[in-house]
Short mmCIF file of C-alpha atoms in Angstrom, two decimals:
data_model
loop_
_atom_site.label_atom_id
_atom_site.label_comp_id
_atom_site.label_asym_id
_atom_site.label_seq_id
_atom_site.Cartn_x
_atom_site.Cartn_y
_atom_site.Cartn_z
CA UNK S 153 -0.02 0.04 0.05
CA UNK S 154 1.31 3.41 -0.82
CA UNK S 155 0.45 6.95 0.31
CA UNK S 156 -1.73 9.23 -1.95
CA UNK S 157 0.99 11.95 -1.81
CA UNK S 158 3.67 11.41 -4.33
CA UNK S 159 7.25 10.88 -3.02
CA UNK S 160 8.53 14.45 -3.84
CA UNK S 161 5.70 15.86 -1.76
CA UNK S 162 6.47 13.42 1.01
CA UNK S 163 10.13 14.50 0.99
CA UNK S 164 9.18 18.23 0.80
CA UNK S 165 6.83 17.97 3.76
CA UNK S 166 8.44 15.38 6.01
CA UNK S 167 11.40 13.20 5.02
CA UNK S 168 13.81 15.98 3.72
CA UNK S 169 12.30 18.88 5.63
CA UNK S 170 14.31 20.05 8.58
CA UNK S 171 14.18 22.72 11.26
CA UNK S 172 16.17 25.50 9.82
CA UNK S 173 18.76 27.35 12.03
CA UNK S 174 20.04 29.79 9.46
CA UNK S 175 18.36 31.55 6.69
CA UNK S 176 19.27 33.37 3.42
CA UNK S 177 18.27 37.16 3.12
CA UNK S 178 15.60 36.22 0.48
CA UNK S 179 12.45 37.87 1.65
CA UNK S 180 9.18 36.09 2.43
CA UNK S 181 6.15 38.04 1.20
CA UNK S 182 2.73 38.62 2.63
CA UNK S 183 1.26 36.72 -0.38
CA UNK S 184 3.30 33.56 0.63
CA UNK S 185 2.14 33.59 4.03
CA UNK S 186 -1.45 34.14 2.92
CA UNK S 187 -1.22 31.22 0.61
CA UNK S 188 0.16 29.03 3.60
CA UNK S 189 -2.71 30.13 5.84
CA UNK S 190 -5.39 29.68 3.12
CA UNK S 191 -4.09 26.04 2.73
CA UNK S 192 -3.71 25.03 6.48
CA UNK S 193 -6.88 26.62 7.72
CA UNK S 194 -8.73 23.46 6.65
CA UNK S 195 -6.96 21.32 9.23
CA UNK S 196 -9.28 19.65 11.53
CA UNK S 197 -9.84 20.94 15.09
CA UNK S 198 -12.53 20.16 17.78
CA UNK S 199 -15.81 21.93 17.19
CA UNK S 200 -14.08 23.49 14.26
CA UNK S 201 -12.71 25.90 16.70
CA UNK S 202 -9.89 28.32 15.29
CA UNK S 203 -7.90 29.59 18.19
CA UNK S 204 -4.68 30.10 16.38
CA UNK S 205 -3.60 33.81 15.95
CA UNK S 206 -0.49 34.82 14.05
CA UNK S 207 1.67 37.91 14.57
CA UNK S 208 4.09 38.41 11.68
CA UNK S 209 7.05 40.35 12.98
CA UNK S 210 8.60 42.35 10.07
CA UNK S 211 9.70 45.68 11.46
CA UNK S 212 12.99 46.23 13.30
CA UNK S 213 11.14 47.53 16.31
CA UNK S 214 9.04 44.53 16.56
CA UNK S 215 11.95 42.18 16.09
CA UNK S 216 13.82 43.98 18.90
CA UNK S 217 10.83 43.69 21.17
CA UNK S 218 10.62 39.93 20.32
CA UNK S 219 14.33 39.06 20.59
CA UNK S 220 14.53 40.45 24.17
CA UNK S 221 12.27 37.56 25.35
CA UNK S 222 14.09 34.84 23.28
CA UNK S 223 16.34 32.22 24.92
CA UNK S 224 20.07 33.16 24.34
CA UNK S 225 20.43 30.26 21.80
CA UNK S 226 17.47 31.63 19.68
CA UNK S 227 18.32 35.29 19.70
CA UNK S 228 20.64 35.29 16.67
CA UNK S 229 18.34 33.07 14.70
CA UNK S 230 15.33 35.19 15.43
CA UNK S 231 17.34 38.40 14.64
CA UNK S 232 18.30 37.34 11.15
CA UNK S 233 15.42 35.40 9.79
CA UNK S 234 13.61 36.93 6.89
CA UNK S 235 10.15 36.68 8.73
CA UNK S 236 9.32 35.56 12.25
CA UNK S 237 5.74 34.48 13.30
CA UNK S 238 4.47 34.53 16.74
CA UNK S 239 1.86 31.71 16.90
CA UNK S 240 -0.59 32.15 19.75
CA UNK S 241 -3.93 30.61 21.07
CA UNK S 242 -6.86 33.03 21.41
CA UNK S 243 -8.49 31.94 24.69
CA UNK S 244 -11.73 33.73 23.70
CA UNK S 245 -12.14 31.61 20.47
CA UNK S 246 -15.46 30.66 21.60
CA UNK S 247 -16.98 34.00 20.61
CA UNK S 248 -16.58 32.84 16.99
CA UNK S 249 -18.06 29.44 17.51
CA UNK S 250 -21.68 30.26 16.43
CA UNK S 251 -20.43 31.33 12.95
CA UNK S 252 -17.84 28.71 12.75
CA UNK S 253 -20.14 25.91 13.91
CA UNK S 254 -23.46 26.91 12.50
CA UNK S 255 -25.13 23.65 13.06
CA UNK S 256 -24.35 23.72 16.70
CA UNK S 257 -24.09 27.26 17.95
CA UNK S 258 -25.06 26.40 21.53
CA UNK S 259 -21.59 24.76 21.86
CA UNK S 260 -20.24 28.19 22.82
CA UNK S 261 -22.05 28.26 26.13
CA UNK S 262 -22.60 24.50 26.57
CA UNK S 263 -18.88 23.58 26.58
CA UNK S 264 -16.67 26.69 26.77
CA UNK S 265 -18.33 29.02 29.24
CA UNK S 266 -15.51 28.49 31.83
CA UNK S 267 -12.22 30.16 31.18
CA UNK S 268 -10.19 27.13 32.23
CA UNK S 269 -11.92 24.87 29.81
CA UNK S 270 -11.34 27.37 26.98
CA UNK S 271 -7.55 27.76 27.79
CA UNK S 272 -7.05 24.02 27.65
CA UNK S 273 -8.89 23.66 24.47
CA UNK S 274 -7.32 26.64 22.84
CA UNK S 275 -3.94 25.18 23.80
CA UNK S 276 -4.57 21.88 22.29
CA UNK S 277 -6.28 23.02 19.16
CA UNK S 278 -4.06 25.96 18.68
CA UNK S 279 -1.12 23.58 18.79
CA UNK S 280 -2.70 21.56 16.17
CA UNK S 281 -3.01 24.52 13.90
CA UNK S 282 0.57 25.50 14.71
CA UNK S 283 1.74 22.20 13.42
CA UNK S 284 -0.45 22.59 10.33
CA UNK S 285 1.15 26.01 9.80
CA UNK S 286 4.64 24.63 9.98
CA UNK S 287 3.84 21.83 7.43
CA UNK S 288 2.19 24.68 5.17
CA UNK S 289 5.42 26.69 5.34
CA UNK S 290 7.14 23.63 4.08
CA UNK S 291 4.55 23.23 1.37
CA UNK S 292 5.37 26.69 0.19
CA UNK S 293 9.00 25.69 -0.36
CA UNK S 294 10.23 27.62 2.72
CA UNK S 295 11.95 26.33 5.73
CA UNK S 296 10.54 26.74 9.20
CA UNK S 297 12.51 27.02 12.58
CA UNK S 298 9.89 26.57 15.22
CA UNK S 299 11.00 27.46 18.80
CA UNK S 300 9.54 27.25 22.22
CA UNK S 301 12.72 28.75 24.03
CA UNK S 302 11.51 31.92 25.13
CA UNK S 303 10.05 33.87 28.13
CA UNK S 304 6.37 33.18 27.51
CA UNK S 305 5.09 35.62 30.08
CA UNK S 306 7.23 38.37 28.52
CA UNK S 307 6.14 37.62 25.05
CA UNK S 308 2.42 37.42 26.14
CA UNK S 309 2.79 40.78 27.92
CA UNK S 310 4.68 42.45 25.08
CA UNK S 311 2.45 41.37 22.21
CA UNK S 312 -0.80 40.27 23.75
CA UNK S 313 -1.42 42.76 26.43
CA UNK S 314 -5.07 41.98 26.54
CA UNK S 315 -4.57 38.82 28.59
CA UNK S 316 -6.75 36.90 26.22
CA UNK S 317 -3.85 35.19 24.14
CA UNK S 318 -1.11 32.70 25.08
CA UNK S 319 1.97 32.22 22.93
CA UNK S 320 2.42 28.70 21.59
CA UNK S 321 5.59 28.86 19.52
CA UNK S 322 7.80 31.34 17.62
CA UNK S 323 8.66 30.30 14.08
CA UNK S 324 11.52 31.73 11.99
CA UNK S 325 10.66 31.54 8.24
CA UNK S 326 12.62 31.74 5.05
CA UNK S 327 14.84 30.06 2.57
CA UNK S 328 17.56 28.03 4.29
CA UNK S 329 21.00 29.65 4.65
CA UNK S 330 24.49 28.34 4.97
CA UNK S 331 24.78 25.32 7.44
CA UNK S 332 21.07 25.59 8.15
CA UNK S 333 20.74 21.88 9.36
CA UNK S 334 21.81 20.13 12.47
CA UNK S 335 22.10 16.36 11.86
CA UNK S 336 18.63 14.68 11.83
CA UNK S 337 17.73 13.36 15.18
CA UNK S 338 16.48 9.64 15.39
CA UNK S 339 12.95 8.74 15.38
CA UNK S 340 11.08 5.81 16.95
CA UNK S 341 10.33 2.89 14.81
CA UNK S 342 6.64 1.91 14.08
CA UNK S 343 6.81 -1.06 16.51
CA UNK S 344 7.92 1.22 19.30
CA UNK S 345 4.95 3.59 18.85
CA UNK S 346 2.11 1.62 17.49
CA UNK S 347 0.10 -1.15 19.22
CA UNK S 348 -3.08 -2.80 18.19
CA UNK S 349 -5.78 -3.98 20.57
#
């Protein structure tokens, strides 16, 4: 049995794709990121909720504000990537549920009236959407450098002062530069992961 996706696409999205640590200076345009979003917005989530919010950091001022909160090992990468995206979960995503889940608009109040439930769901489903976003960046022929090494409270305060959002990841985006790749890390084998009951 083979996959429906051809081998070249499998390589582009998974087998040959890597986390980039350096980038060329080739710019990443808004139209590329819109194409990525317009593809990955169809990824499945619970109740069709869409908590992912994306802040594209393009200005020098915005970059300086972000780099201040990155872990030391991520500062240089974030300073020099052509584009950086802050991926966050909107903890008030439930406000959009009636329009995004029209066959079950009561889900907003029935399941998500409590803040703690919303935060948990936004984190899980926002993380799913963040993963789709990374695959979408690869589908655009770009490299992604996702990171979670940062001061989350600092980024939340700096970029999401409303207190309604929680940063999930920071992703450097662009064409890979010189020595962009670390050696590929090992992966668990099928038999180590999959069981049948």
